[in-house]
mmCIF file of C-alpha atoms in Angstrom:
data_model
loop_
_atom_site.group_PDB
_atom_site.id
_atom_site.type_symbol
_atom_site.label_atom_id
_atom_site.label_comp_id
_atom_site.label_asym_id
_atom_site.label_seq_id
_atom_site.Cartn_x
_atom_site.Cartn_y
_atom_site.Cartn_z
ATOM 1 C CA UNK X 1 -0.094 108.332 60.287
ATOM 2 C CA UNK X 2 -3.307 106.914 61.744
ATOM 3 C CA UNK X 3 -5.239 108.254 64.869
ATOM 4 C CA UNK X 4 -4.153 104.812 67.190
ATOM 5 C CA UNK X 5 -0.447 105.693 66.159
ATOM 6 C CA UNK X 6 -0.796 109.467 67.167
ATOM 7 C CA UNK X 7 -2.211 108.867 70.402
ATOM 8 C CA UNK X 8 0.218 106.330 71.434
ATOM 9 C CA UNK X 9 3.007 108.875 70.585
ATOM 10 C CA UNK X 10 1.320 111.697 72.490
ATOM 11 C CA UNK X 11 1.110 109.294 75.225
ATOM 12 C CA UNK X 12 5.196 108.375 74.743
ATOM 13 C CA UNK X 13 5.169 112.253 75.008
ATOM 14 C CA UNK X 14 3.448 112.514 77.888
ATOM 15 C CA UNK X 15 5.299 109.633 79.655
ATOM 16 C CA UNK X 16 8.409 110.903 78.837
ATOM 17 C CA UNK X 17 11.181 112.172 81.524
ATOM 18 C CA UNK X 18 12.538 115.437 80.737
ATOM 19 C CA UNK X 19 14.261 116.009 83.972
ATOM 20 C CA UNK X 20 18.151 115.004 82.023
ATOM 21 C CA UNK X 21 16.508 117.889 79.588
ATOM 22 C CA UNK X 22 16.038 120.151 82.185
ATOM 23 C CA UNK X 23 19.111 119.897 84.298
ATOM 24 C CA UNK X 24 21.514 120.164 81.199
ATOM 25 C CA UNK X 25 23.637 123.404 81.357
ATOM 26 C CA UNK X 26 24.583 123.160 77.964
ATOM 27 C CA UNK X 27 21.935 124.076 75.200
ATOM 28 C CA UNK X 28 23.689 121.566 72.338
ATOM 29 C CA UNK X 29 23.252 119.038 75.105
ATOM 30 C CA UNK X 30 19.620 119.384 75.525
ATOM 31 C CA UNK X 31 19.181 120.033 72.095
ATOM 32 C CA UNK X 32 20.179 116.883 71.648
ATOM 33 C CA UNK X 33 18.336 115.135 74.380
ATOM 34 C CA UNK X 34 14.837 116.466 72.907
ATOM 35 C CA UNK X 35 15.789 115.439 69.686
ATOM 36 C CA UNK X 36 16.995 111.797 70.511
ATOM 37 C CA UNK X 37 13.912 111.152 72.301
ATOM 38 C CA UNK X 38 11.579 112.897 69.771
ATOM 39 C CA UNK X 39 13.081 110.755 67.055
ATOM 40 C CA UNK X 40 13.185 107.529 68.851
ATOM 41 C CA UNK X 41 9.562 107.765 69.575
ATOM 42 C CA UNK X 42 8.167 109.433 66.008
ATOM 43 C CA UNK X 43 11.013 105.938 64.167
ATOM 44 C CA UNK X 44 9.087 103.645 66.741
ATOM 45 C CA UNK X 45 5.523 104.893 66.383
ATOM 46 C CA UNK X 46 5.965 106.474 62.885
ATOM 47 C CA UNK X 47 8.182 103.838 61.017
ATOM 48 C CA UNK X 48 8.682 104.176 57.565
ATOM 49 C CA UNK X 49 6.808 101.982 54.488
ATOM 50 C CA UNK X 50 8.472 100.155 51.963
ATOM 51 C CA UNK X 51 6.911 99.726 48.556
ATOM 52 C CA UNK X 52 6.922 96.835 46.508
ATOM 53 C CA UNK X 53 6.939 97.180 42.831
ATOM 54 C CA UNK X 54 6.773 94.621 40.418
ATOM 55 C CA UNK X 55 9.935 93.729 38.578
ATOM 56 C CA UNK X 56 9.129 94.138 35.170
ATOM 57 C CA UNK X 57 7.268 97.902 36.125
ATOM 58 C CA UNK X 58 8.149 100.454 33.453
ATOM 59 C CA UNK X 59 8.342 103.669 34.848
ATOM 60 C CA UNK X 60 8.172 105.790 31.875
ATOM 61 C CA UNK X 61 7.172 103.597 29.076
ATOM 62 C CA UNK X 62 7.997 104.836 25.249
ATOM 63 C CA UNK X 63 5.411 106.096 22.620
ATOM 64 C CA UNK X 64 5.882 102.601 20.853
ATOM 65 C CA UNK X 65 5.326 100.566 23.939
ATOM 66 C CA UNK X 66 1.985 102.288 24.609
ATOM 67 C CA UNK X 67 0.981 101.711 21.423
ATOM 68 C CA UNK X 68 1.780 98.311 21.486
ATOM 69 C CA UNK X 69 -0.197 97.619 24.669
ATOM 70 C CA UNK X 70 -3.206 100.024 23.107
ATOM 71 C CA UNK X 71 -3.310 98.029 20.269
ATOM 72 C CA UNK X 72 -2.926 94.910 22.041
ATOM 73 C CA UNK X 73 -5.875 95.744 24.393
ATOM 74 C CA UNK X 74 -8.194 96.837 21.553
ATOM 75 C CA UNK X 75 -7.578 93.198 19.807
ATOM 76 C CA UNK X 76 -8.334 91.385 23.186
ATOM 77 C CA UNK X 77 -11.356 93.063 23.204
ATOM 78 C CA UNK X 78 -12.375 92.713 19.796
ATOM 79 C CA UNK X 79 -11.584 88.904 20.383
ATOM 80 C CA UNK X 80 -14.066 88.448 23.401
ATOM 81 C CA UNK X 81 -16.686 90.432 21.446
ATOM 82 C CA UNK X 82 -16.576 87.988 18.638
ATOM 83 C CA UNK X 83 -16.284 84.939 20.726
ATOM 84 C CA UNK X 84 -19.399 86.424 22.911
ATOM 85 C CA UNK X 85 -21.025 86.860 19.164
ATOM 86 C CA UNK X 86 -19.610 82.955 18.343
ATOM 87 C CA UNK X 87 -21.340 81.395 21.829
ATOM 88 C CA UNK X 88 -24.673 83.187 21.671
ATOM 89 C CA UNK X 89 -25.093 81.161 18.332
ATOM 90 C CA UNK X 90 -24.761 78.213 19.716
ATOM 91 C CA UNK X 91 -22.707 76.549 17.336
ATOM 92 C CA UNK X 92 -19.821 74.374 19.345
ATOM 93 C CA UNK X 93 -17.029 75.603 17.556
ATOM 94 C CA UNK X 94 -17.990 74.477 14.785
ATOM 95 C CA UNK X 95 -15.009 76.223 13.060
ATOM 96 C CA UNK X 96 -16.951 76.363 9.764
ATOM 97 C CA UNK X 97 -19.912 79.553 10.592
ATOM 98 C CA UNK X 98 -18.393 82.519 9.663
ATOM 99 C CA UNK X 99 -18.926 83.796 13.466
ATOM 100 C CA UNK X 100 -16.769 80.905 14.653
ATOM 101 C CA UNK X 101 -13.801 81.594 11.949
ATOM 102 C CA UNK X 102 -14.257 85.252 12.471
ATOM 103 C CA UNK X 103 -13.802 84.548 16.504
ATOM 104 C CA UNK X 104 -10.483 82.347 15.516
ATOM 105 C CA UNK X 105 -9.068 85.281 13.136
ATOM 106 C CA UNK X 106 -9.461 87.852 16.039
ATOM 107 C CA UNK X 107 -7.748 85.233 18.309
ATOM 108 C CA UNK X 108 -4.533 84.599 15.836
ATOM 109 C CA UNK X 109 -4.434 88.882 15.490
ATOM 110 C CA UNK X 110 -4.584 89.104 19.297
ATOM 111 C CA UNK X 111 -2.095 85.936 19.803
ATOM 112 C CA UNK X 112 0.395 87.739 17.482
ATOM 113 C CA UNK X 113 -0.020 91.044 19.212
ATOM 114 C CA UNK X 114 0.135 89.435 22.595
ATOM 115 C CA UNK X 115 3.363 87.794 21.745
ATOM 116 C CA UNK X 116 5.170 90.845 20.694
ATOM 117 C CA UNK X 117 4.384 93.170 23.794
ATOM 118 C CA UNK X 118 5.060 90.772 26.048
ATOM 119 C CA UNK X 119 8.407 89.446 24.386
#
């Protein structure tokens, strides 16, 4: 519900002919009446939302799959924290300083990780 949408539905309301309402004998009938036209107007001005999840959404993961992605997050960042360490030294990739073969072991223990949550 936003302001624009209630005001055009008090304005439906307001606009609306209740003279069928009023000349109806029968109180089912006009029961009926109001509530067609209350509904019509509240499904026109008032329709509903559908939600979009993503298809692989897990709505109640298990223990071990949390742990998995914990894990999996605390490599990642240990990985960017050693390649952060690896690039401040200026070194190219040398793959021989033991900040660039720490940064590639924390990559491989990530990579591993990685692959098993997300096969």
């Amino acid at each position: 519900y936003n302001s624009n949408n209630i005001k055009a539905y008090q304005t439906y309301l307001a606009n609306l002919d209740f003279t069928p309402l009023f000349q109806s004998s029968q109180v089912d009938e006009a029961l009926s009446i109001l509530d067609e036209n209350l509904n019509r107007g509240h499904d026109h001005f008032f329709p509903l939302k559908t939600i979009k999840k993503h298809e692989k959404f897990i709505f109640n993961p298990s223990k071990d799959s949390l742990s998995a992605i914990k894990t999996k997050r605390k490599l990642h960042r240990k990985f960017k924290k050693k390649l952060k360490k690896a690039d401040e030294s200026n070194c190219n990739s040398c793959n021989t300083c033991n900040r660039c073969i720490s940064a590639h072991l924390a990559w491989d223990e990530y990579r591993k990780q990685r692959n098993l949550t997300n096969s």
